[in-house]
XYZ file of C-alpha atoms in Angstrom:
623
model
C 187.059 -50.656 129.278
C 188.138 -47.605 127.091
C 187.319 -44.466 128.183
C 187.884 -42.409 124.635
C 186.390 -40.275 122.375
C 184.880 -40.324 118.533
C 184.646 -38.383 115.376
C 181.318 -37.976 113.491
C 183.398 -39.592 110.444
C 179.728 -40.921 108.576
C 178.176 -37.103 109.450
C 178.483 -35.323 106.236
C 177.544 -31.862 106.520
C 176.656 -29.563 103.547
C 176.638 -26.088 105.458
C 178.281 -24.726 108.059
C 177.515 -26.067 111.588
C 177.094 -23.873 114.438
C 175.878 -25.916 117.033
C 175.899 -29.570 117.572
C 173.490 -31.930 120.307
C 172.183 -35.046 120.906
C 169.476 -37.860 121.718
C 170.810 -40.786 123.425
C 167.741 -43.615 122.540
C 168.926 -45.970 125.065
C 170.768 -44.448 128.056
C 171.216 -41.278 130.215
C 173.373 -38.531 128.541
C 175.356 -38.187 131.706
C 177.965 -40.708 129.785
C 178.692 -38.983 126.957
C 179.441 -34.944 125.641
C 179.748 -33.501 122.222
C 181.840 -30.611 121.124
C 181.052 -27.741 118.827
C 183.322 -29.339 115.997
C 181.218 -32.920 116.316
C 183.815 -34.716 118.224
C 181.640 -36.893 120.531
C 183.355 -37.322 124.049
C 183.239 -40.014 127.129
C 182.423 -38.089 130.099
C 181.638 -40.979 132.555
C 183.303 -44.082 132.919
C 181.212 -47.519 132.539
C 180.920 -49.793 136.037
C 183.727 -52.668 135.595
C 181.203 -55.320 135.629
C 179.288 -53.786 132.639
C 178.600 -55.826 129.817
C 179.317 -55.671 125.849
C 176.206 -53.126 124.748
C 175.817 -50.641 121.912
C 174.350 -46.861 122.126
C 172.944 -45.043 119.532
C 172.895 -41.754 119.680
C 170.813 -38.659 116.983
C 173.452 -35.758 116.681
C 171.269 -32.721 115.662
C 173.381 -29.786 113.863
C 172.030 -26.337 113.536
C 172.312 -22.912 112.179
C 170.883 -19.764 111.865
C 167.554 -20.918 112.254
C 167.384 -23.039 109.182
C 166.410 -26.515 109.557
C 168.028 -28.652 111.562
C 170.459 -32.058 110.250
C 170.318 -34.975 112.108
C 172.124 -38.298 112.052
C 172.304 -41.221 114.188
C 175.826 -42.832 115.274
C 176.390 -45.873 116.582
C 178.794 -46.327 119.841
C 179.959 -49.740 120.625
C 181.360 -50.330 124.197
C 183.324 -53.628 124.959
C 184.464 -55.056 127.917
C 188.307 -56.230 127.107
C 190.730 -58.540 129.141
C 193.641 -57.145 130.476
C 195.541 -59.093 127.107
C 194.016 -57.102 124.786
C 195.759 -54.191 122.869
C 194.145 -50.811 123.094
C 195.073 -48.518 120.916
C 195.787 -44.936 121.796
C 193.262 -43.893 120.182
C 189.664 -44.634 118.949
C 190.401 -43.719 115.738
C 192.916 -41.865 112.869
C 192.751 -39.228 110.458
C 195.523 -37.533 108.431
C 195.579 -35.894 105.437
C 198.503 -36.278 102.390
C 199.147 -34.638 99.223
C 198.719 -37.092 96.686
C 202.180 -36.507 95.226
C 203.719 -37.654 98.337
C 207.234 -39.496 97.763
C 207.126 -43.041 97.797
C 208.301 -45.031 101.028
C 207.555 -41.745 103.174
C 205.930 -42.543 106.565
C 202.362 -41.137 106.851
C 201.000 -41.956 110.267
C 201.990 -43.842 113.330
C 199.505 -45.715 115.176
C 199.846 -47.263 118.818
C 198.531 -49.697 121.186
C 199.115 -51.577 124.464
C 198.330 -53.991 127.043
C 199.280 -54.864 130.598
C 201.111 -58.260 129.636
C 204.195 -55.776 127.777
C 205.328 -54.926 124.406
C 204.158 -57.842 122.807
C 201.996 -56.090 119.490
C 202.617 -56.564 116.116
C 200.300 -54.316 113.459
C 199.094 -55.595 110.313
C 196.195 -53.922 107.829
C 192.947 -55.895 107.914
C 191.339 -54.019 105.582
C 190.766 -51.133 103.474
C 193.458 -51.477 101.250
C 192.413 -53.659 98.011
C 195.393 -51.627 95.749
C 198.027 -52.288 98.099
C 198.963 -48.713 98.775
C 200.068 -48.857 101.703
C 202.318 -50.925 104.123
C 202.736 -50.861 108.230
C 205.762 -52.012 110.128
C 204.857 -54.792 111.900
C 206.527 -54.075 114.936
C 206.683 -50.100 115.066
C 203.013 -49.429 113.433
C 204.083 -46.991 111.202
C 202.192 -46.850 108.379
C 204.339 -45.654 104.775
C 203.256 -45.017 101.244
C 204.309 -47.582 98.961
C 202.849 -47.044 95.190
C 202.014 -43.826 93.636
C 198.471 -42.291 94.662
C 196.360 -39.919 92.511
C 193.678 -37.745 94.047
C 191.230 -37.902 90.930
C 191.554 -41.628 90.422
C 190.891 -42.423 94.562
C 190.233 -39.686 96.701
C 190.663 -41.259 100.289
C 190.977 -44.352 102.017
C 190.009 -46.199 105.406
C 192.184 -48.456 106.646
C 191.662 -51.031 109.287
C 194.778 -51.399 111.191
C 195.052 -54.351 113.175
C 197.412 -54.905 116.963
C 197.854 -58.470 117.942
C 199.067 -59.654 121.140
C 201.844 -62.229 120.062
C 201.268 -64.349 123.132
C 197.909 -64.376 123.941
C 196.762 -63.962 120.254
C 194.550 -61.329 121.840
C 193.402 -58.241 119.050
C 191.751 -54.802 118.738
C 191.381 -52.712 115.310
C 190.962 -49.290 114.887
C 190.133 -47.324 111.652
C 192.614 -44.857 109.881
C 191.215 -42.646 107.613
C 193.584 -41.235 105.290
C 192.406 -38.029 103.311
C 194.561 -36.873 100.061
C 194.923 -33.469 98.801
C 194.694 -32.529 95.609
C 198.029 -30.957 93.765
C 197.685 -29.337 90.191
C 199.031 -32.472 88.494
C 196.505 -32.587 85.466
C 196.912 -29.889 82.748
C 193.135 -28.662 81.149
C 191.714 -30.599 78.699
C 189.956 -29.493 75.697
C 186.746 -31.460 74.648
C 187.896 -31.340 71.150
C 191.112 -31.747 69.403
C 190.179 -28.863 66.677
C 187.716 -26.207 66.481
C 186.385 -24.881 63.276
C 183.594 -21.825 62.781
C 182.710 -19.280 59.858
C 181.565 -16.237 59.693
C 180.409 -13.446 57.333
C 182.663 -10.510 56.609
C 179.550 -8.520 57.552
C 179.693 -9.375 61.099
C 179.748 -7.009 63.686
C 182.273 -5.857 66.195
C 181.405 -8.335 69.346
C 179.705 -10.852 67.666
C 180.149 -14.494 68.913
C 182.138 -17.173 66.866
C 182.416 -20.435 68.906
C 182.918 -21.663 72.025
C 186.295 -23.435 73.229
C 185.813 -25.741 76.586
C 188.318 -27.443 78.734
C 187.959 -29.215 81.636
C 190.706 -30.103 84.496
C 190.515 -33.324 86.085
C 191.865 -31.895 89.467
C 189.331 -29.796 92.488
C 189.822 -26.816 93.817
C 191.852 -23.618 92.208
C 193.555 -26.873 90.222
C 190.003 -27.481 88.424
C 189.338 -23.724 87.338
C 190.477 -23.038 83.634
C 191.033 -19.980 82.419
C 191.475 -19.199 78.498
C 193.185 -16.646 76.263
C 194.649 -16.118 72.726
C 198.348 -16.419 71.964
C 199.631 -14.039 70.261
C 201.269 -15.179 66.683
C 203.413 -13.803 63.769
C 199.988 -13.395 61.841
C 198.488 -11.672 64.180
C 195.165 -13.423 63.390
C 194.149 -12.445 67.287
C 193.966 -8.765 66.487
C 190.348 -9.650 64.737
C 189.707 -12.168 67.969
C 188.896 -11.391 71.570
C 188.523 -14.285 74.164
C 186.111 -14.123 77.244
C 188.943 -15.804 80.240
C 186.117 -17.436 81.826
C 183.339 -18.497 79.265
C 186.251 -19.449 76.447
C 183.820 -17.975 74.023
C 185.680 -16.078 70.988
C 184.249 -12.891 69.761
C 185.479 -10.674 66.634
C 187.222 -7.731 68.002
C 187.614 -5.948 64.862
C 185.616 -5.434 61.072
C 186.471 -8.501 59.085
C 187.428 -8.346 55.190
C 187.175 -11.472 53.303
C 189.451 -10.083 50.481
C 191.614 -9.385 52.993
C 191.963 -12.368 54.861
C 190.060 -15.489 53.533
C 191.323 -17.858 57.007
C 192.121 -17.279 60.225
C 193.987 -19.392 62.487
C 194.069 -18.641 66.152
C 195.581 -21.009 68.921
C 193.801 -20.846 72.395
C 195.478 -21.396 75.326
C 193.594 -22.917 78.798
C 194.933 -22.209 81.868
C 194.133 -23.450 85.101
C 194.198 -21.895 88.351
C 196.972 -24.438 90.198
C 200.783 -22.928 91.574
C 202.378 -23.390 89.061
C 199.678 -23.216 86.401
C 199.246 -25.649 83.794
C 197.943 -25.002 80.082
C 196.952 -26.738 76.982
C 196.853 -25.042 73.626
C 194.403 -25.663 70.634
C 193.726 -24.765 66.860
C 190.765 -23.002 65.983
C 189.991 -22.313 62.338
C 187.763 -19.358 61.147
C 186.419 -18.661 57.672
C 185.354 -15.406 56.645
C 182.675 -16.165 54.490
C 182.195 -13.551 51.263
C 179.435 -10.718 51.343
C 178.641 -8.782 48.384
C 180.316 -5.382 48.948
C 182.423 -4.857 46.096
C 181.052 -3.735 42.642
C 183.110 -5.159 39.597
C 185.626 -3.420 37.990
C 186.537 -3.508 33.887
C 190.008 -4.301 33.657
C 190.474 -1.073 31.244
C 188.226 1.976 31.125
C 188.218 2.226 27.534
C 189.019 -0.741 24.808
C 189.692 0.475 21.169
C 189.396 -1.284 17.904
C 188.968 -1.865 13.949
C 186.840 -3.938 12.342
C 186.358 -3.823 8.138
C 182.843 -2.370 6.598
C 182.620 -6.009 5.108
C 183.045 -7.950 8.587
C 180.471 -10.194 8.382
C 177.776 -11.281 10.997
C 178.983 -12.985 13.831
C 182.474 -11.411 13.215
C 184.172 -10.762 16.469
C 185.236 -6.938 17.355
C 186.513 -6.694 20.790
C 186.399 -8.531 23.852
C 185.981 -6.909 27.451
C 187.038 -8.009 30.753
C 185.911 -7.656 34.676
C 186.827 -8.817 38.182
C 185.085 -8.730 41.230
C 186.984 -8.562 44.629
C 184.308 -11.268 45.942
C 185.385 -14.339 45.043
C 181.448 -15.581 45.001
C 180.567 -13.072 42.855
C 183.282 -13.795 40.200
C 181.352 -16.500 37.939
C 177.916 -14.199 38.654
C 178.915 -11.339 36.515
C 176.899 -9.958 33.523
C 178.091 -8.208 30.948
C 175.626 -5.632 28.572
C 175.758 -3.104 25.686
C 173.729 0.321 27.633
C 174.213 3.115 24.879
C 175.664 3.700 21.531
C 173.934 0.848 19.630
C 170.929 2.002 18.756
C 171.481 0.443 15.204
C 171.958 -3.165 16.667
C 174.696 -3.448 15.239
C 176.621 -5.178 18.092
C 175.878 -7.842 20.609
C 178.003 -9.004 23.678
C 178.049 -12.642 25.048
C 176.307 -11.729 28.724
C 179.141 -14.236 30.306
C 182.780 -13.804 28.156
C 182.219 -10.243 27.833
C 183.027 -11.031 23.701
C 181.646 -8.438 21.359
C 180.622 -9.663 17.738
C 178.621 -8.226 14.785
C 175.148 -8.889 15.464
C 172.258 -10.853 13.351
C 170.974 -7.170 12.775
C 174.198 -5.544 11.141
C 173.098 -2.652 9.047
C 174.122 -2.593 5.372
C 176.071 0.166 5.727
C 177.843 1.226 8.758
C 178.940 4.055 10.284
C 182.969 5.101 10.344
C 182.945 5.228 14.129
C 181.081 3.354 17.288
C 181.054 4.478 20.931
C 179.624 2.042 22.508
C 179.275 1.881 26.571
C 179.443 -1.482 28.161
C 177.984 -2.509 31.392
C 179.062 -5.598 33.373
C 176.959 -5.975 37.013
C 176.863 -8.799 39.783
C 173.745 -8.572 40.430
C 174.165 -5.754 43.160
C 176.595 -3.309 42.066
C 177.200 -1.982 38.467
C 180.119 -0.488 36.771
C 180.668 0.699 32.943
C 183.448 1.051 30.143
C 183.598 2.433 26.568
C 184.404 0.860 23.733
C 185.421 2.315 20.501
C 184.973 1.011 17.291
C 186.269 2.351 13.778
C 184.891 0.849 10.272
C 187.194 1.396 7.957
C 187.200 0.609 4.301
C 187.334 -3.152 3.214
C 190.929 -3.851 1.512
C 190.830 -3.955 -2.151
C 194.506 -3.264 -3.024
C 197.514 -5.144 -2.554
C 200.913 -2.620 -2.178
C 202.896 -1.714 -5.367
C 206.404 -1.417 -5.848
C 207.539 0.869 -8.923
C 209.602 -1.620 -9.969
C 210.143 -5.689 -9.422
C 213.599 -5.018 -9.259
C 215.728 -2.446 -8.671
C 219.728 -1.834 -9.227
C 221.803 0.612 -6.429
C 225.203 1.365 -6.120
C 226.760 1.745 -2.634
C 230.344 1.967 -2.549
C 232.369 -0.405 0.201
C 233.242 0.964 3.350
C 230.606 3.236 3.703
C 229.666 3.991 6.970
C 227.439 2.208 8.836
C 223.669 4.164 8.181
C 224.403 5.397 4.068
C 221.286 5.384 2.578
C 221.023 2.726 0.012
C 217.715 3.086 -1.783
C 214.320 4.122 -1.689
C 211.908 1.309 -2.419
C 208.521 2.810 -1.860
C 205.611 1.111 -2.436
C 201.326 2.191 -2.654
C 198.300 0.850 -1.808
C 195.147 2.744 -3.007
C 193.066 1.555 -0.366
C 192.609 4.338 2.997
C 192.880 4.012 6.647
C 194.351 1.026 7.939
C 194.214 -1.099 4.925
C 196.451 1.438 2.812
C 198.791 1.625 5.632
C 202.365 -0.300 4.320
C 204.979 -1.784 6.652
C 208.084 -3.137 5.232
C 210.368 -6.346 5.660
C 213.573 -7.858 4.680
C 212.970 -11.450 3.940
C 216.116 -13.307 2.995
C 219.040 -14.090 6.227
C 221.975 -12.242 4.120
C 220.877 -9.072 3.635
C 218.689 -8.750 7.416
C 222.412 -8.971 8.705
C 223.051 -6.023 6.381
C 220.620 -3.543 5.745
C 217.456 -2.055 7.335
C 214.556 -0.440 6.034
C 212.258 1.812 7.441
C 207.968 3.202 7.097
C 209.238 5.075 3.796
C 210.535 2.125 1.962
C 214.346 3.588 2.951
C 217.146 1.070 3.010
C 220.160 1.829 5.146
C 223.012 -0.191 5.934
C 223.523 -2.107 8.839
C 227.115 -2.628 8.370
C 230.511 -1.436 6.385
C 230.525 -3.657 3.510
C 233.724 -4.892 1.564
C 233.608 -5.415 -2.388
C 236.616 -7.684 -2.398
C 234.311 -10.176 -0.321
C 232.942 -12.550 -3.353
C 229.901 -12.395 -1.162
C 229.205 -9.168 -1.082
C 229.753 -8.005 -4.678
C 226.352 -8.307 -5.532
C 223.491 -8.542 -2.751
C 220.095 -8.759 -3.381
C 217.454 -7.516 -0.725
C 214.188 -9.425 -1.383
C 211.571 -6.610 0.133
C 208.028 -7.138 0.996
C 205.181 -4.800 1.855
C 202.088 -5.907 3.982
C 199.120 -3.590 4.324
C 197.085 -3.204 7.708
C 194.575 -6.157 5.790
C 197.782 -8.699 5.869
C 197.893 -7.894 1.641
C 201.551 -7.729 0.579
C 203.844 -6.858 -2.602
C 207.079 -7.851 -3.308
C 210.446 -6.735 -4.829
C 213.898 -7.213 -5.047
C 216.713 -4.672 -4.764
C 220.021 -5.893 -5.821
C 222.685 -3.811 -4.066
C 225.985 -3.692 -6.292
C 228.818 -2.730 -4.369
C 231.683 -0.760 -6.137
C 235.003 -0.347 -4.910
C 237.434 1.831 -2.994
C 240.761 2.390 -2.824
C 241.479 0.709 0.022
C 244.532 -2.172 -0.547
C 248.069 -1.406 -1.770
C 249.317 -3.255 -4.251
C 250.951 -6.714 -2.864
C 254.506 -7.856 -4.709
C 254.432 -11.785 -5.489
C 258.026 -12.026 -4.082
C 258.953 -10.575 -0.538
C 262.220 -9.643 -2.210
C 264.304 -9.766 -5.641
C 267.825 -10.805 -6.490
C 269.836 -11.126 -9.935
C 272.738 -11.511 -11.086
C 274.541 -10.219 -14.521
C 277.091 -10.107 -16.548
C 279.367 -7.346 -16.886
C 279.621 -7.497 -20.533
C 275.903 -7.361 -21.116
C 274.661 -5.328 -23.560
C 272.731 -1.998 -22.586
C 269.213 -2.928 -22.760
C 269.322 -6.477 -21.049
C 266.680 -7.345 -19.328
C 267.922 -8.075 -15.732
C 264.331 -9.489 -13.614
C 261.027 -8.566 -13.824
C 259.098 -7.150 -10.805
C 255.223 -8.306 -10.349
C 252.305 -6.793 -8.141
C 249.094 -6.888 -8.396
C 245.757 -4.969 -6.414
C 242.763 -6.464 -5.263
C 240.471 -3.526 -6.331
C 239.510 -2.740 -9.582
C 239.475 -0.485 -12.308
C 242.645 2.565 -12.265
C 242.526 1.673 -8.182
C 244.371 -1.569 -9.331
C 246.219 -0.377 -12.170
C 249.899 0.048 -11.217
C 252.778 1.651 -12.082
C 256.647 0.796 -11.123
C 259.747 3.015 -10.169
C 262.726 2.953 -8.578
C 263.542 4.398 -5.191
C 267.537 4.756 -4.456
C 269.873 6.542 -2.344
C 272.799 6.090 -4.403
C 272.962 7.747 -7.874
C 274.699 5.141 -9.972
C 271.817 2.555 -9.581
C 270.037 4.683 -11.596
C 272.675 5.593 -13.970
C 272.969 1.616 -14.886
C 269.592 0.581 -14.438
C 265.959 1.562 -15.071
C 262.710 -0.189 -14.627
C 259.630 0.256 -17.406
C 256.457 1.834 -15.697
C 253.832 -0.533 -16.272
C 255.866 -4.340 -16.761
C 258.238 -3.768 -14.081
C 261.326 -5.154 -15.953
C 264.174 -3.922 -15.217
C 267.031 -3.373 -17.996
C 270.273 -1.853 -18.208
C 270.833 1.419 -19.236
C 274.873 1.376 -19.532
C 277.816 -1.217 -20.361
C 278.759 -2.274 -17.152
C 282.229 -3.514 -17.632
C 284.412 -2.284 -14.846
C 281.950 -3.123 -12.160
C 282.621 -6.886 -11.862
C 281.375 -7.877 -8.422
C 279.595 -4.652 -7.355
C 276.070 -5.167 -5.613
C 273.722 -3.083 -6.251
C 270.700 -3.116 -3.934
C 267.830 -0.661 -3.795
C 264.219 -0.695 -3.820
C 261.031 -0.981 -6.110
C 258.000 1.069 -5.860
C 254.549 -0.094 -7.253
C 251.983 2.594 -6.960
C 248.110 2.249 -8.089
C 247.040 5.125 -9.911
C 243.451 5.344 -7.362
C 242.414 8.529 -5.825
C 244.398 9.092 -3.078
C 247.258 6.502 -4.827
C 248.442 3.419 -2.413
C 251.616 1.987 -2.803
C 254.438 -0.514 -1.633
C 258.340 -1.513 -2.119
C 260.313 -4.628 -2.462
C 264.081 -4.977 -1.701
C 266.160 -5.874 -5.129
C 269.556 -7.366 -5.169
C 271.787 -7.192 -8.825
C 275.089 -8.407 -8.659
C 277.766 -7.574 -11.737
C 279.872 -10.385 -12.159
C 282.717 -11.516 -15.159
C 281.289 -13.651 -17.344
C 283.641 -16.841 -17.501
C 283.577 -17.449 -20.902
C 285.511 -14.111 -21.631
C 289.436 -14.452 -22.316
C 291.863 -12.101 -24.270
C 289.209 -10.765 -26.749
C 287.489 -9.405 -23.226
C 290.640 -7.687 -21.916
C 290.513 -6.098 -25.485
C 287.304 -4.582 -24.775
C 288.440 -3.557 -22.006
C 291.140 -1.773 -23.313
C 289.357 -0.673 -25.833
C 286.607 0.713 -23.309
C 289.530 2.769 -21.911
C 290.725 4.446 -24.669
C 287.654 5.533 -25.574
C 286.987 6.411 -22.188
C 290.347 8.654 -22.370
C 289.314 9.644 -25.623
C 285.964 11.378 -24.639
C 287.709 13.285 -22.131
């Protein structure tokens, strides 16, 4: 017969227990004691020849004078053979974290009967997820698949010892308890949060609520929440209560400012090490009237023509609004300065246009104050308009066509002409601008507000191109009227080339019996300018005296003749050089090299050695 103890393991007790008792329905209570922490004890053993009965006993719990709990518990009490295992103890509790390593040994139960070590252990029941495993000879009882506290919280095994002889068996119940560990991260009950909220909104006012939940107990299951900080620093107009989750502004919002924000809230929970989740919430700052419109000038100025007709358009004025809602809701309006109704404005575009009422006659100026409002706030601009004469007149050049001299290589700027042109209309319709129509001469020349033509560029006679140029000129008034003229530009020349020989040098040869005046070559140049700057004149320039003793060259042919007999100078070379000069203002000039050889004419026999004798006696003679 066992003489053990039990647990209250079906008492469950929602306060705290301060004093436990008991009823026994059926028996004395001599046989069995209960302690303070509900353990109920065997204090008297059972006669041996007592048979298999059952006691039920109330446990009463009390505290503090509240009500008492009560519960009834049931305590079998078999008679056994001698064969039959009894295990150590009535019953087993332990209690595991639930992230307990696989294979590791969580409780060892034992038993035993007079016949030996004969048991072998084996679970009955209590184990439908095969969780667990026992040795079958040592009764130690290991963890073999992965537990989780949230999914199953505890278990209650039956544990089984069997005599292996006799075939003799007791059971006993193992209750095995897990602890919780802070395996499960918070959980937010959506995947996105999204609010909005006026720009008028008050410092503390509420946005939204964030919620997590954590599937583990304890510190594990309490969530905490707060705002991570980011580069946009969208949290400095957020505050976060860390227990409620609910988001509150924390500073004055500005829609024009910031249209979005996007904060990311973090939930913590309260395990060693903590775990956290993170989530997107979205605010919109929704608009709120508290900027007036603004013209996008403070004054607009224009000119319209005393015959603009009705409907013509004068001006057109423009407005924003820093509210983007208010944008499409502005109004635009004509407040002072037309009195005459002379003027309407388009209450949406802002476009002014002579009205259905337009006076006959019209005053030269306008001042008109515009208005544009959105419907809360107002603000104003002026507009100006001047009536000016209607244009009547087209401009008038002097002349259709005009004839200037400019000489080449002037410098760039020379004044070419003055082309001036009138338009007898006033104000802006007798106000002339000038152009240059054709390509050639806008490369050239430039003209100015007085009709002045300058040039652009030095220009160069001797370019076929640029002998004559005409400047086609046109004048527009401030009505789009226009004249036309053309100016043809004549350009004269300058002194500027030398005169350019047609040889780069001259040779000749004569005979020494020549007479004086033979003609020995003829020298040609000739000038690209014109007029006495290419009009040229020869001479000859020579370090030795006798070449011009013998020869001489005519001014203006350039042929050279002899001026003496020049027997006696068979083979002599005479070489010297030829200046043409052009008779501009200052003169240019160049030289050639000329080669004249004396040779014997072949032809000559005795009669020639009697010249030549005869040349030196009358040589001899003259001295």
């Amino acid at each position: 017969m066992s003489h053990q103890s039990w647990s209250l393991l079906d008492l469950i007790m929602n306060e705290t227990l301060v004093c436990f008792s008991y009823i026994n329905l059926q028996e004395p209570e001599d046989h069995f004691d209960i302690h303070p922490s509900g353990e109920i004890l065997l204090k008297k053993k059972f006669e041996k020849d007592s048979l298999d009965t059952k006691f039920v006993l109330v446990v009463v719990a009390r505290d503090n004078g509240k009500p008492p709990l009560s519960a009834e518990v049931e305590v079998p009490v078999t008679v056994v053979n001698k064969a039959m295992p009894v295990f150590e103890r009535p019953f087993y509790s332990i209690e595991i974290p639930e992230n307990i390593q696989l294979h590791s040994p969580v409780l060892h139960v034992q038993a035993n009967d007079s016949e030996g070590p004969r048991i072998v252990y084996t679970i009955s029941e209590g184990d439908p997820f095969k969780q667990f495993s026992i040795d079958f000879n040592t009764g130690v009882i290991h963890v073999i698949h992965p537990l989780d506290f949230e999914t199953h919280p505890a278990y209650k095994l039956k544990i089984r010892a069997t005599d292996s002889l006799t075939g003799a068996h007791s059971e006993v119940f193992v209750d095995i308890i897990l602890e919780d560990v802070n395996d499960n991260a918070p959980v937010f009950l959506s995947n996105s949060y999204y609010a909005n909220i006026s720009e008028a909104a008050v410092i503390g006012t509420s946005v939204l609520q964030v919620v997590a939940r954590d599937s583990d107990t304890g510190n594990n299951k309490e969530v905490f929440y707060q705002l991570v900080e980011e580069r946009g620093k969208s949290s400095d107009y957020f505050s976060i209560d860390r227990e409620s989750g609910i988001i509150s502004t924390s500073q004055v919002l500005d829609h024009e400012e910031v249209q979005q924000h996007k904060l990311r809230v973090r939930a913590i929970d309260g395990g060693v090490p903590a775990l956290t989740s993170e989530i997107t919430v979205t605010v919109d700052i929704t608009d709120l009237n508290d900027n007036a419109p603004v013209f996008t000038q403070h004054a607009y100025q224009t000119t319209i023509s005393e015959l603009a007709p009705r409907g013509h358009f004068v001006s057109q004025v423009q407005a924003s609004d820093a509210d983007s809602s208010d944008v499409k809701k502005l109004v635009f309006s004509i407040i002072a300065g037309n009195e005459e109704q002379n003027f309407a404005i388009n209450k949406q575009t802002g476009a002014i246009v002579i009205s259905n009422h337009r006076r006959p006659h019209m005053q030269p100026f306008y001042n008109l104050t515009v208005a544009v409002s959105d419907g809360v706030f107002r603000n104003s601009a002026v507009v100006m308009v001047t009536v000016i004469g209607a244009n009547f007149h087209n401009p008038t050049f002097s002349q259709t066509e005009y004839m200037v001299e400019v000489i080449e290589n002037s410098p760039v700027g020379t004044l070419v002409a003055e082309a001036e042109a009138t338009d007898d209309d006033e104000g802006i319709y007798g106000q002339i601008t000038y152009h240059i129509v054709n390509e050639l001469a806008k490369d050239k020349f430039s003209i100015n507000g007085k009709g002045e033509i300058f040039t652009l560029q030095s220009l160069d006679r001797e370019n076929t191109v640029e002998k004559v140029i005409p400047i086609s000129l046109i004048a527009k008034d401030g009505g789009g009227k226009v004249g036309f003229c053309v100016v043809n530009v004549i350009v004269t020349d300058a002194n500027d080339n030398s005169p350019q020989f047609r040889a780069a040098e001259y040779k000749a040869t004569i005979a020494s019996d020549a007479p004086r005046g033979t003609t020995v070559l003829k020298i040609a140049a000739s000038d690209a300018d014109e007029g006495s700057n290419a009009d040229i004149e020869y001479s000859i320039e020579a370090d030795v005296g006798n070449v011009g003793e013998n020869f001489e060259i005519h001014k203006t042919s350039g042929v050279i003749v002899t001026k003496e007999s020049l027997i006696g100078l068979e083979d002599e070379l005479y070489a010297f050089f030829v200046k043409a000069k052009d008779t501009g203002n200052p003169p240019r000039h160049s030289v050639v090299q000329v080669y004249i050889r004396i040779k014997l004419n072949p032809s000559c026999s005795t009669g020639c050695e009697f010249k030549l004798l005869c040349f030196a006696f009358a040589s001899l003679f003259k001295m």
